[in-house]
Amino acid sequence: MSEIRRQTLSGVKWSAIERFSVQGIQFLLGLIIARILSPSDYGVVAVLGIFMAVSQSFIDSGFSNALIRKIDRMEVDFSTVFYFNIVVGIICYVIMYVAAPLIAVFFKQPLLTDITRVLSLNLFLSSLTVVQVAKLTIKIDFKTQGIINLVATLLSGALGVYWAWKGYGVWTLVYQSVTGSVIRTLLLWGLSRWRPQLVYSWKSFQNLFSYGSKLLASGLLHTVYSEMSTIAIGRYYTTEDLGNYARGQAFSSLPSSNITGILQRVTFPILARIQNEEEHLVEVYRKYIKLTSMCIFFLMVLLAALAKPLVLCVLTDKWSGAVIFLQIFCFAMMFDHICQLNLNLLQVKGRSVLFLKLEIIKKIIAVGILLVSIPWGVLAICISKIIYTQIAVYINTYYTGKLFYLGYMQQMRDFMPYLGLSLVACSLVWVLSLVVENNFVLLFLGAVCSTAVYVWFLYAKKDSLFMEFVWSYVCRKILRRHV
């Protein structure tokens, strides 16, 4: 267990440094750009989300996870995946280039023709780096990935601020995205030091694709559903509505998606190594669930509580329409990590067929809920996400219970105490809002006081995960400074 703990802490540390430094810089630079641009500018680019996301799913095709999970991987496996990705990347770009005028007509935005053709360059650039990222992940080398993403974010973000200031409007977001992809690709090729060999194996392809294809199909289903609401809002409502919706979703995803993403990318290669030690695997997995819940529930509840002063302070009044969407998305996304880590366990055990089956069941239900909500407005579409998330949690944990005797009620007992403590701690924000009128002061006091109360709760009840991963780490750091 000590080796698992060491690898987890090391991987989480560097992955967290990368994620939060990159996201922090993106957030700050994005605020500057958002204060210059309008919600409509963001709405125009947001409508392309589904096309880009679906294409990206085809480019990866589940091969990244297949390579990471495979214990006896060889060089021919990496080269085979590389050449396949290149071909798919080119095909995806050509399709997007040809379809660009049709997309513009569908969304009644003539500018989308040129925007689509330029932004789709990201697809080809992404196909060049799938293997490099997989190799770094296998080695749990998130330090190198962090440096690469940080440099790409700083340079492209600085250029984005300049383009926004010079009046490039919506093209600011397009140029910034493509520039970031170019820089990231060059750095990955330079620092990973991996080069493809002139070999291709159909046997290797079939072996990897038999596992990855199920993940591809699952990913496509999830992507299409995730972006269906964007299409509906872009088609039937205004680009300003879509801009506010997208901004609220983006803000809410910062704590949830980042923490889940950090732990997921770190835990997958670690769990893959112990995939045949079932009792050990479940024990480690339960710790991961508790650890993420301890962080995510508090941050999401706090973000929902501080949504109004946060949006008004950092984005100005013109983005006030995003407040309600941010609050709803916080409660919809705070359970995402439960779903993702349950699915992670199925992937580690090679149950990609069951993984796909679950996605089909969930997405049939989800699409039905979404279709019912569309005529009722953008707010109803947002609320439908909360309903779907709760259904998804139950379905995912049901099958984990069947396979590992770790079902819905067992997992509820593991993570629900953190939600209760978070709600109590963050209720302070509501109390403070009754006496504090200044949004900046409320934002600061609400965050500090709620965090202090939550930490005190965890320490007072001697929460095992808090004491092992947080308190002991802080104490060691303090002792080192005084020795």
PDB file of N, CA and C in Angstrom, residues 286-329:
ATOM      1  N   ARG A 286     -11.950   2.585  -3.119  1.00  0.00           N
ATOM      2  CA  ARG A 286     -12.806   3.242  -2.124  1.00  0.00           C
ATOM      3  C   ARG A 286     -12.112   4.470  -1.530  1.00  0.00           C
ATOM      4  N   LYS A 287     -10.810   4.373  -1.346  1.00  0.00           N
ATOM      5  CA  LYS A 287     -10.079   5.536  -0.847  1.00  0.00           C
ATOM      6  C   LYS A 287     -10.136   6.682  -1.849  1.00  0.00           C
ATOM      7  N   TYR A 288     -10.021   6.345  -3.126  1.00  0.00           N
ATOM      8  CA  TYR A 288     -10.084   7.374  -4.159  1.00  0.00           C
ATOM      9  C   TYR A 288     -11.446   8.070  -4.181  1.00  0.00           C
ATOM     10  N   ILE A 289     -12.510   7.282  -4.035  1.00  0.00           N
ATOM     11  CA  ILE A 289     -13.861   7.848  -4.017  1.00  0.00           C
ATOM     12  C   ILE A 289     -14.019   8.819  -2.846  1.00  0.00           C
ATOM     13  N   LYS A 290     -13.578   8.404  -1.668  1.00  0.00           N
ATOM     14  CA  LYS A 290     -13.701   9.261  -0.487  1.00  0.00           C
ATOM     15  C   LYS A 290     -12.862  10.526  -0.626  1.00  0.00           C
ATOM     16  N   LEU A 291     -11.657  10.380  -1.149  1.00  0.00           N
ATOM     17  CA  LEU A 291     -10.750  11.518  -1.269  1.00  0.00           C
ATOM     18  C   LEU A 291     -11.303  12.574  -2.213  1.00  0.00           C
ATOM     19  N   THR A 292     -11.808  12.132  -3.365  1.00  0.00           N
ATOM     20  CA  THR A 292     -12.374  13.092  -4.315  1.00  0.00           C
ATOM     21  C   THR A 292     -13.650  13.721  -3.773  1.00  0.00           C
ATOM     22  N   SER A 293     -14.471  12.929  -3.092  1.00  0.00           N
ATOM     23  CA  SER A 293     -15.709  13.465  -2.522  1.00  0.00           C
ATOM     24  C   SER A 293     -15.411  14.531  -1.476  1.00  0.00           C
ATOM     25  N   MET A 294     -14.407  14.294  -0.658  1.00  0.00           N
ATOM     26  CA  MET A 294     -14.025  15.247   0.377  1.00  0.00           C
ATOM     27  C   MET A 294     -13.712  16.616  -0.222  1.00  0.00           C
ATOM     28  N   CYS A 295     -13.070  16.629  -1.366  1.00  0.00           N
ATOM     29  CA  CYS A 295     -12.694  17.892  -2.013  1.00  0.00           C
ATOM     30  C   CYS A 295     -13.823  18.470  -2.861  1.00  0.00           C
ATOM     31  N   ILE A 296     -14.390  17.632  -3.729  1.00  0.00           N
ATOM     32  CA  ILE A 296     -15.323  18.127  -4.740  1.00  0.00           C
ATOM     33  C   ILE A 296     -16.631  18.623  -4.142  1.00  0.00           C
ATOM     34  N   PHE A 297     -17.210  17.884  -3.221  1.00  0.00           N
ATOM     35  CA  PHE A 297     -18.484  18.317  -2.649  1.00  0.00           C
ATOM     36  C   PHE A 297     -18.369  19.701  -2.019  1.00  0.00           C
ATOM     37  N   PHE A 298     -17.316  19.914  -1.250  1.00  0.00           N
ATOM     38  CA  PHE A 298     -17.161  21.216  -0.606  1.00  0.00           C
ATOM     39  C   PHE A 298     -16.966  22.331  -1.638  1.00  0.00           C
ATOM     40  N   LEU A 299     -16.087  22.114  -2.599  1.00  0.00           N
ATOM     41  CA  LEU A 299     -15.807  23.160  -3.579  1.00  0.00           C
ATOM     42  C   LEU A 299     -17.031  23.497  -4.426  1.00  0.00           C
ATOM     43  N   MET A 300     -17.815  22.481  -4.793  1.00  0.00           N
ATOM     44  CA  MET A 300     -18.990  22.727  -5.624  1.00  0.00           C
ATOM     45  C   MET A 300     -20.090  23.447  -4.849  1.00  0.00           C
ATOM     46  N   VAL A 301     -20.304  23.050  -3.593  1.00  0.00           N
ATOM     47  CA  VAL A 301     -21.308  23.738  -2.771  1.00  0.00           C
ATOM     48  C   VAL A 301     -20.873  25.180  -2.512  1.00  0.00           C
ATOM     49  N   LEU A 302     -19.591  25.382  -2.242  1.00  0.00           N
ATOM     50  CA  LEU A 302     -19.074  26.735  -2.015  1.00  0.00           C
ATOM     51  C   LEU A 302     -19.212  27.595  -3.267  1.00  0.00           C
ATOM     52  N   LEU A 303     -18.923  27.010  -4.427  1.00  0.00           N
ATOM     53  CA  LEU A 303     -19.042  27.749  -5.687  1.00  0.00           C
ATOM     54  C   LEU A 303     -20.486  28.148  -5.948  1.00  0.00           C
ATOM     55  N   ALA A 304     -21.424  27.245  -5.663  1.00  0.00           N
ATOM     56  CA  ALA A 304     -22.841  27.568  -5.838  1.00  0.00           C
ATOM     57  C   ALA A 304     -23.250  28.701  -4.897  1.00  0.00           C
ATOM     58  N   ALA A 305     -22.755  28.656  -3.668  1.00  0.00           N
ATOM     59  CA  ALA A 305     -23.101  29.686  -2.685  1.00  0.00           C
ATOM     60  C   ALA A 305     -22.546  31.058  -3.069  1.00  0.00           C
ATOM     61  N   LEU A 306     -21.360  31.058  -3.675  1.00  0.00           N
ATOM     62  CA  LEU A 306     -20.690  32.327  -4.021  1.00  0.00           C
ATOM     63  C   LEU A 306     -20.872  32.708  -5.489  1.00  0.00           C
ATOM     64  N   ALA A 307     -21.785  32.039  -6.193  1.00  0.00           N
ATOM     65  CA  ALA A 307     -21.933  32.246  -7.634  1.00  0.00           C
ATOM     66  C   ALA A 307     -22.207  33.709  -8.003  1.00  0.00           C
ATOM     67  N   LYS A 308     -23.147  34.325  -7.308  1.00  0.00           N
ATOM     68  CA  LYS A 308     -23.517  35.691  -7.671  1.00  0.00           C
ATOM     69  C   LYS A 308     -22.382  36.693  -7.468  1.00  0.00           C
ATOM     70  N   PRO A 309     -21.784  36.785  -6.266  1.00  0.00           N
ATOM     71  CA  PRO A 309     -20.680  37.737  -6.117  1.00  0.00           C
ATOM     72  C   PRO A 309     -19.495  37.404  -7.017  1.00  0.00           C
ATOM     73  N   LEU A 310     -19.262  36.121  -7.287  1.00  0.00           N
ATOM     74  CA  LEU A 310     -18.151  35.732  -8.156  1.00  0.00           C
ATOM     75  C   LEU A 310     -18.347  36.252  -9.570  1.00  0.00           C
ATOM     76  N   VAL A 311     -19.517  35.983 -10.151  1.00  0.00           N
ATOM     77  CA  VAL A 311     -19.790  36.411 -11.529  1.00  0.00           C
ATOM     78  C   VAL A 311     -19.787  37.931 -11.648  1.00  0.00           C
ATOM     79  N   LEU A 312     -20.423  38.609 -10.707  1.00  0.00           N
ATOM     80  CA  LEU A 312     -20.503  40.067 -10.778  1.00  0.00           C
ATOM     81  C   LEU A 312     -19.140  40.723 -10.580  1.00  0.00           C
ATOM     82  N   CYS A 313     -18.294  40.127  -9.755  1.00  0.00           N
ATOM     83  CA  CYS A 313     -16.975  40.704  -9.495  1.00  0.00           C
ATOM     84  C   CYS A 313     -16.013  40.495 -10.663  1.00  0.00           C
ATOM     85  N   VAL A 314     -15.990  39.282 -11.208  1.00  0.00           N
ATOM     86  CA  VAL A 314     -14.957  38.968 -12.196  1.00  0.00           C
ATOM     87  C   VAL A 314     -15.407  39.142 -13.642  1.00  0.00           C
ATOM     88  N   LEU A 315     -16.703  39.077 -13.894  1.00  0.00           N
ATOM     89  CA  LEU A 315     -17.177  39.171 -15.278  1.00  0.00           C
ATOM     90  C   LEU A 315     -18.014  40.421 -15.562  1.00  0.00           C
ATOM     91  N   THR A 316     -18.374  41.156 -14.543  1.00  0.00           N
ATOM     92  CA  THR A 316     -19.213  42.359 -14.624  1.00  0.00           C
ATOM     93  C   THR A 316     -20.683  41.994 -14.817  1.00  0.00           C
ATOM     94  N   ASP A 317     -21.530  43.012 -14.729  1.00  0.00           N
ATOM     95  CA  ASP A 317     -22.987  42.811 -14.762  1.00  0.00           C
ATOM     96  C   ASP A 317     -23.496  42.214 -16.067  1.00  0.00           C
ATOM     97  N   LYS A 318     -22.748  42.386 -17.165  1.00  0.00           N
ATOM     98  CA  LYS A 318     -23.265  41.894 -18.453  1.00  0.00           C
ATOM     99  C   LYS A 318     -23.356  40.369 -18.484  1.00  0.00           C
ATOM    100  N   TRP A 319     -22.682  39.700 -17.523  1.00  0.00           N
ATOM    101  CA  TRP A 319     -22.739  38.243 -17.440  1.00  0.00           C
ATOM    102  C   TRP A 319     -23.639  37.761 -16.304  1.00  0.00           C
ATOM    103  N   SER A 320     -24.473  38.640 -15.758  1.00  0.00           N
ATOM    104  CA  SER A 320     -25.318  38.261 -14.622  1.00  0.00           C
ATOM    105  C   SER A 320     -26.264  37.103 -14.952  1.00  0.00           C
ATOM    106  N   GLY A 321     -26.612  36.964 -16.224  1.00  0.00           N
ATOM    107  CA  GLY A 321     -27.485  35.872 -16.644  1.00  0.00           C
ATOM    108  C   GLY A 321     -26.870  34.497 -16.455  1.00  0.00           C
ATOM    109  N   ALA A 322     -25.542  34.441 -16.251  1.00  0.00           N
ATOM    110  CA  ALA A 322     -24.868  33.156 -16.086  1.00  0.00           C
ATOM    111  C   ALA A 322     -24.945  32.623 -14.660  1.00  0.00           C
ATOM    112  N   VAL A 323     -25.371  33.481 -13.696  1.00  0.00           N
ATOM    113  CA  VAL A 323     -25.355  33.100 -12.280  1.00  0.00           C
ATOM    114  C   VAL A 323     -26.215  31.866 -12.016  1.00  0.00           C
ATOM    115  N   ILE A 324     -27.446  31.876 -12.460  1.00  0.00           N
ATOM    116  CA  ILE A 324     -28.361  30.778 -12.175  1.00  0.00           C
ATOM    117  C   ILE A 324     -27.894  29.480 -12.823  1.00  0.00           C
ATOM    118  N   PHE A 325     -27.300  29.580 -14.025  1.00  0.00           N
ATOM    119  CA  PHE A 325     -26.787  28.385 -14.696  1.00  0.00           C
ATOM    120  C   PHE A 325     -25.598  27.809 -13.931  1.00  0.00           C
ATOM    121  N   LEU A 326     -24.741  28.692 -13.435  1.00  0.00           N
ATOM    122  CA  LEU A 326     -23.596  28.246 -12.643  1.00  0.00           C
ATOM    123  C   LEU A 326     -24.062  27.494 -11.400  1.00  0.00           C
ATOM    124  N   GLN A 327     -25.051  28.015 -10.715  1.00  0.00           N
ATOM    125  CA  GLN A 327     -25.538  27.372  -9.488  1.00  0.00           C
ATOM    126  C   GLN A 327     -26.132  25.997  -9.770  1.00  0.00           C
ATOM    127  N   ILE A 328     -26.928  25.902 -10.820  1.00  0.00           N
ATOM    128  CA  ILE A 328     -27.554  24.618 -11.155  1.00  0.00           C
ATOM    129  C   ILE A 328     -26.503  23.602 -11.583  1.00  0.00           C
ATOM    130  N   PHE A 329     -25.548  24.042 -12.408  1.00  0.00           N
ATOM    131  CA  PHE A 329     -24.511  23.129 -12.867  1.00  0.00           C
ATOM    132  C   PHE A 329     -23.650  22.618 -11.715  1.00  0.00           C
TER     133      PHE A 329
END
